């Protein structure tokens, strides 16, 4: 594998949604690179402990990104334990399947106002709340990196003199609207933070086998729905996250990256290299 990551030794990295899936892969990778990690999640139930070798460099907290008091408490604990924050990885999200299990598919007119409020509270306002706290020490020392997570469903393509959505048929409102709002927020914030030398970038995961993936697809198959594509492992997000964590406002900022494309372009393997070969839809039918 290629190596193009900055030295992250003793950098303080805050990861939301860190207990499982992609978030957990981030935590383990940053610890292995010598970073100090603040791992936050809404729930740590039924999760394995992290490697005890890294305990001096790891702070875990229970934090709802919509709860101001919990965010303030985590920020205070971070400063008390590590003295600063250098990187924030906003991974926590309210996914479409969290709103509408198991299929996740619903038309826009079938949604309720409360569905949109729930989605935006986590995916936009929650991210903004976290950034507002943890960016303070970055502004003070004029260096830092913010990494936000969206979905390929926000992408638009130029066609016939206009723009069209990449996959509007996925029926993912309000999730995609909330992620589109986060993209715009990120691009504007990146420009605003250049004077403070803070990078703000956006990452797009591939079709990932993460929390709830098996359960959702087992129910979909039971309902007679077609099986999806073979998923990739959460680890496919690690190379781009390590790279962006080492950036600041003088480097890569104000950009959105498809993780699988970035991996292929930078020598970390294409999609086939990251497929989760331990997964099969057949096992869901018989399991």
Short mmCIF file of C-alpha atoms in Angstrom, two decimals:
data_model
loop_
_atom_site.label_atom_id
_atom_site.label_comp_id
_atom_site.label_asym_id
_atom_site.label_seq_id
_atom_site.Cartn_x
_atom_site.Cartn_y
_atom_site.Cartn_z
CA UNK A 1 0.00 0.00 0.00
CA UNK A 2 1.07 3.55 -0.69
CA UNK A 3 2.15 5.83 2.16
CA UNK A 4 1.31 9.53 1.87
CA UNK A 5 0.11 10.43 5.34
CA UNK A 6 1.42 13.23 7.55
CA UNK A 7 2.91 12.54 10.95
CA UNK A 8 -0.07 12.35 13.31
CA UNK A 9 1.92 11.59 16.45
CA UNK A 10 0.25 13.26 19.45
CA UNK A 11 -2.32 15.02 17.28
CA UNK A 12 -5.68 15.09 19.10
CA UNK A 13 -8.40 13.64 16.88
CA UNK A 14 -12.10 13.75 17.79
CA UNK A 15 -14.27 11.09 16.10
CA UNK A 16 -18.07 11.06 16.40
CA UNK A 17 -20.02 7.85 15.84
CA UNK A 18 -16.88 6.02 16.93
CA UNK A 19 -18.21 2.86 18.56
CA UNK A 20 -18.84 0.83 15.42
CA UNK A 21 -18.30 0.57 11.67
CA UNK A 22 -16.39 3.34 9.93
CA UNK A 23 -16.01 5.36 13.12
CA UNK A 24 -14.36 2.46 14.91
CA UNK A 25 -12.03 1.91 11.94
CA UNK A 26 -11.00 5.56 12.22
CA UNK A 27 -10.27 5.30 15.93
CA UNK A 28 -8.12 2.21 15.54
CA UNK A 29 -6.20 3.70 12.60
CA UNK A 30 -5.50 7.02 14.32
CA UNK A 31 -4.32 5.26 17.48
CA UNK A 32 -2.00 3.09 15.40
CA UNK A 33 -0.55 6.26 13.88
CA UNK A 34 0.29 7.67 17.31
CA UNK A 35 -2.58 10.14 17.58
CA UNK A 36 -4.54 10.86 20.74
CA UNK A 37 -8.17 10.05 20.09
CA UNK A 38 -11.44 11.23 21.59
CA UNK A 39 -13.96 8.57 20.58
CA UNK A 40 -17.58 9.66 21.04
CA UNK A 41 -20.83 7.83 20.41
CA UNK A 42 -24.48 7.89 21.37
CA UNK A 43 -24.19 4.34 22.74
CA UNK A 44 -21.36 1.97 23.57
CA UNK A 45 -23.65 -1.01 24.16
CA UNK A 46 -22.48 -4.37 22.76
CA UNK A 47 -19.14 -3.04 21.57
CA UNK A 48 -15.74 -4.59 22.12
CA UNK A 49 -13.04 -2.67 23.98
CA UNK A 50 -10.26 -0.99 22.07
CA UNK A 51 -6.75 -2.40 22.35
CA UNK A 52 -5.57 -1.73 25.90
CA UNK A 53 -2.13 -0.73 24.58
CA UNK A 54 -3.65 2.55 23.49
CA UNK A 55 -5.46 3.47 26.72
CA UNK A 56 -3.14 6.41 27.56
CA UNK A 57 -4.01 7.98 24.19
CA UNK A 58 -7.73 7.22 24.19
CA UNK A 59 -10.70 9.02 25.73
CA UNK A 60 -14.16 7.53 25.14
CA UNK A 61 -17.33 9.46 25.91
CA UNK A 62 -21.06 9.03 25.46
CA UNK A 63 -22.17 11.99 23.38
CA UNK A 64 -25.36 12.77 21.49
CA UNK A 65 -24.41 15.34 18.84
CA UNK A 66 -27.79 17.04 19.32
CA UNK A 67 -27.24 17.49 23.06
CA UNK A 68 -25.40 20.71 23.95
CA UNK A 69 -24.63 19.62 27.51
CA UNK A 70 -23.05 16.35 26.38
CA UNK A 71 -20.98 18.10 23.71
CA UNK A 72 -19.79 20.67 26.24
CA UNK A 73 -18.88 17.90 28.69
CA UNK A 74 -16.90 16.02 26.03
CA UNK A 75 -15.12 19.20 24.97
CA UNK A 76 -14.20 19.96 28.58
CA UNK A 77 -12.97 16.38 29.09
CA UNK A 78 -10.89 16.63 25.90
CA UNK A 79 -9.16 19.81 27.00
CA UNK A 80 -8.65 18.45 30.51
CA UNK A 81 -7.13 15.19 29.20
CA UNK A 82 -5.22 16.27 26.10
CA UNK A 83 -5.12 20.08 26.25
CA UNK A 84 -6.36 20.75 22.73
CA UNK A 85 -8.08 19.42 19.60
CA UNK A 86 -6.40 19.23 16.19
CA UNK A 87 -8.82 17.23 14.03
CA UNK A 88 -12.56 16.57 14.06
CA UNK A 89 -14.03 13.71 12.05
CA UNK A 90 -17.82 14.12 11.91
CA UNK A 91 -18.92 10.55 11.28
CA UNK A 92 -22.12 10.28 13.36
CA UNK A 93 -25.30 10.47 11.30
CA UNK A 94 -29.03 9.82 11.19
CA UNK A 95 -29.26 7.49 8.21
CA UNK A 96 -32.30 6.88 6.05
CA UNK A 97 -32.66 3.38 7.43
CA UNK A 98 -32.62 4.79 10.96
CA UNK A 99 -35.66 6.87 10.09
CA UNK A 100 -37.51 4.29 8.01
CA UNK A 101 -36.43 0.74 8.85
CA UNK A 102 -35.96 -1.65 7.25
CA UNK A 103 -36.30 -0.58 3.63
CA UNK A 104 -35.22 3.07 4.03
CA UNK A 105 -37.19 3.97 0.91
CA UNK A 106 -40.02 6.50 1.06
CA UNK A 107 -41.30 9.23 -1.22
CA UNK A 108 -40.80 12.85 -0.28
CA UNK A 109 -44.53 13.48 0.13
CA UNK A 110 -44.83 10.51 2.47
CA UNK A 111 -42.37 12.05 4.92
CA UNK A 112 -43.43 14.08 7.95
CA UNK A 113 -41.98 17.35 9.21
CA UNK A 114 -40.64 15.43 12.21
CA UNK A 115 -38.62 13.15 9.87
CA UNK A 116 -36.85 16.18 8.43
CA UNK A 117 -36.30 17.69 11.85
CA UNK A 118 -34.71 14.47 13.14
CA UNK A 119 -32.44 14.16 10.13
CA UNK A 120 -31.31 17.79 10.06
CA UNK A 121 -30.86 17.88 13.85
CA UNK A 122 -28.19 15.20 13.61
CA UNK A 123 -26.71 15.58 10.13
CA UNK A 124 -26.52 19.37 9.97
CA UNK A 125 -27.10 21.05 13.32
CA UNK A 126 -25.34 18.27 15.25
CA UNK A 127 -22.26 18.55 13.04
CA UNK A 128 -22.30 22.33 13.41
CA UNK A 129 -22.58 22.07 17.21
CA UNK A 130 -19.56 19.78 17.36
CA UNK A 131 -17.51 22.02 15.05
CA UNK A 132 -18.35 25.15 17.03
CA UNK A 133 -16.83 23.65 20.19
CA UNK A 134 -13.83 21.77 18.92
CA UNK A 135 -12.67 24.33 16.38
CA UNK A 136 -11.88 26.84 19.16
CA UNK A 137 -8.39 25.53 19.97
CA UNK A 138 -7.68 25.19 16.26
CA UNK A 139 -8.48 28.87 15.76
CA UNK A 140 -6.30 29.77 18.74
CA UNK A 141 -3.24 28.01 17.31
CA UNK A 142 -4.05 28.69 13.63
CA UNK A 143 -4.02 25.08 12.51
CA UNK A 144 -6.51 22.24 12.25
CA UNK A 145 -8.64 19.95 10.10
CA UNK A 146 -12.38 19.27 9.93
CA UNK A 147 -13.58 16.18 8.03
CA UNK A 148 -17.31 15.86 7.29
CA UNK A 149 -19.11 12.82 5.88
CA UNK A 150 -21.83 12.81 3.22
CA UNK A 151 -23.17 10.45 0.54
CA UNK A 152 -22.76 10.06 -3.21
CA UNK A 153 -26.48 10.82 -3.50
CA UNK A 154 -25.67 14.52 -3.14
CA UNK A 155 -23.65 14.57 -6.37
CA UNK A 156 -25.01 16.38 -9.41
CA UNK A 157 -23.84 15.92 -12.98
CA UNK A 158 -23.86 18.35 -15.89
CA UNK A 159 -26.17 17.19 -18.68
CA UNK A 160 -27.71 18.95 -21.67
CA UNK A 161 -26.95 22.42 -20.35
CA UNK A 162 -28.35 21.69 -16.89
CA UNK A 163 -27.62 19.59 -13.85
CA UNK A 164 -29.14 16.26 -12.82
CA UNK A 165 -28.83 14.20 -9.65
CA UNK A 166 -26.56 11.16 -9.70
CA UNK A 167 -29.27 8.80 -8.37
CA UNK A 168 -32.58 10.54 -7.64
CA UNK A 169 -34.43 7.23 -7.77
CA UNK A 170 -32.98 6.04 -4.47
CA UNK A 171 -35.88 7.61 -2.54
CA UNK A 172 -33.76 8.94 0.30
CA UNK A 173 -35.44 12.07 1.56
CA UNK A 174 -34.80 13.74 3.96
CA UNK A 175 -31.38 12.09 4.39
CA UNK A 176 -29.93 13.32 1.09
CA UNK A 177 -31.20 16.85 1.64
CA UNK A 178 -29.47 16.96 5.01
CA UNK A 179 -26.22 15.71 3.50
CA UNK A 180 -26.47 18.21 0.64
CA UNK A 181 -26.84 20.96 3.23
CA UNK A 182 -23.73 19.65 4.99
CA UNK A 183 -21.73 19.79 1.75
CA UNK A 184 -22.64 23.43 1.25
CA UNK A 185 -21.92 24.26 4.89
CA UNK A 186 -18.51 22.61 4.54
CA UNK A 187 -17.51 24.48 1.39
CA UNK A 188 -18.46 27.85 2.85
CA UNK A 189 -16.78 27.10 6.18
CA UNK A 190 -13.61 26.06 4.36
CA UNK A 191 -13.36 29.49 2.76
CA UNK A 192 -14.09 31.25 6.04
CA UNK A 193 -11.42 29.25 7.88
CA UNK A 194 -8.57 29.85 5.44
CA UNK A 195 -7.49 32.88 7.44
CA UNK A 196 -7.24 30.63 10.49
CA UNK A 197 -5.29 27.96 8.57
CA UNK A 198 -7.97 25.31 9.19
CA UNK A 199 -8.88 22.78 6.50
CA UNK A 200 -12.48 21.71 5.97
CA UNK A 201 -13.11 18.78 3.64
CA UNK A 202 -15.85 16.28 2.81
CA UNK A 203 -15.62 12.52 2.29
CA UNK A 204 -18.01 10.12 0.56
CA UNK A 205 -17.95 6.47 1.69
CA UNK A 206 -18.63 3.60 -0.65
CA UNK A 207 -21.46 1.08 -0.19
CA UNK A 208 -20.27 -0.06 3.23
CA UNK A 209 -21.05 -3.00 5.47
CA UNK A 210 -21.46 -1.02 8.64
CA UNK A 211 -23.81 -0.88 11.61
CA UNK A 212 -27.19 -2.41 10.80
CA UNK A 213 -26.25 -3.40 7.24
CA UNK A 214 -26.86 -7.12 7.72
CA UNK A 215 -30.09 -6.61 9.63
CA UNK A 216 -31.47 -4.18 7.08
CA UNK A 217 -30.68 -6.40 4.12
CA UNK A 218 -32.01 -9.53 5.82
CA UNK A 219 -35.35 -7.78 6.24
CA UNK A 220 -35.28 -6.40 2.70
CA UNK A 221 -34.76 -9.86 1.26
CA UNK A 222 -37.56 -11.23 3.43
CA UNK A 223 -39.82 -8.55 1.93
CA UNK A 224 -38.95 -9.73 -1.59
CA UNK A 225 -36.70 -6.78 -2.41
CA UNK A 226 -33.69 -7.23 -4.68
CA UNK A 227 -30.27 -7.65 -3.17
CA UNK A 228 -27.83 -4.79 -3.49
CA UNK A 229 -24.19 -4.58 -4.49
CA UNK A 230 -21.44 -6.35 -2.61
CA UNK A 231 -20.42 -4.01 0.24
CA UNK A 232 -16.96 -2.74 1.04
CA UNK A 233 -15.38 -2.88 4.49
CA UNK A 234 -15.32 0.18 6.79
CA UNK A 235 -11.54 0.30 6.47
CA UNK A 236 -11.77 1.76 2.96
CA UNK A 237 -12.33 5.16 4.59
CA UNK A 238 -9.11 5.11 6.57
CA UNK A 239 -6.54 6.23 3.93
CA UNK A 240 -8.38 9.43 2.97
CA UNK A 241 -9.11 10.25 6.62
CA UNK A 242 -5.45 9.88 7.59
CA UNK A 243 -4.45 12.10 4.70
CA UNK A 244 -7.00 14.84 5.41
CA UNK A 245 -6.22 14.78 9.14
CA UNK A 246 -2.75 16.01 8.26
CA UNK A 247 -4.01 18.96 6.22
CA UNK A 248 -4.53 22.57 7.24
CA UNK A 249 -5.79 25.70 5.48
CA UNK A 250 -2.59 26.01 3.45
CA UNK A 251 -3.03 22.55 1.95
CA UNK A 252 -6.02 20.54 0.78
CA UNK A 253 -9.25 22.28 1.82
CA UNK A 254 -12.73 23.01 0.51
CA UNK A 255 -12.91 19.75 -1.43
CA UNK A 256 -15.14 16.67 -1.53
CA UNK A 257 -13.65 13.23 -2.14
CA UNK A 258 -15.09 9.86 -3.11
CA UNK A 259 -13.06 7.55 -0.88
CA UNK A 260 -12.93 4.59 -3.28
CA UNK A 261 -11.86 6.76 -6.22
CA UNK A 262 -9.25 8.49 -4.06
CA UNK A 263 -7.88 5.15 -2.87
CA UNK A 264 -7.48 3.90 -6.43
CA UNK A 265 -5.83 7.12 -7.62
CA UNK A 266 -3.35 7.12 -4.73
CA UNK A 267 -2.26 3.50 -4.74
CA UNK A 268 -4.52 2.11 -2.02
CA UNK A 269 -6.40 -0.25 -4.29
CA UNK A 270 -9.67 -0.02 -6.18
CA UNK A 271 -13.09 -1.15 -5.04
CA UNK A 272 -12.21 -4.83 -5.43
CA UNK A 273 -9.42 -4.44 -2.89
CA UNK A 274 -11.90 -3.27 -0.25
CA UNK A 275 -14.82 -5.64 -0.82
CA UNK A 276 -15.99 -7.39 2.33
CA UNK A 277 -15.54 -10.95 1.15
CA UNK A 278 -16.88 -12.35 4.42
CA UNK A 279 -20.35 -11.09 3.50
CA UNK A 280 -22.90 -12.79 1.25
CA UNK A 281 -26.55 -12.13 0.61
CA UNK A 282 -27.13 -15.89 0.49
CA UNK A 283 -26.08 -16.17 4.12
CA UNK A 284 -28.76 -13.61 5.04
CA UNK A 285 -31.40 -15.72 3.33
CA UNK A 286 -30.41 -18.84 5.25
CA UNK A 287 -29.16 -17.30 8.50
#
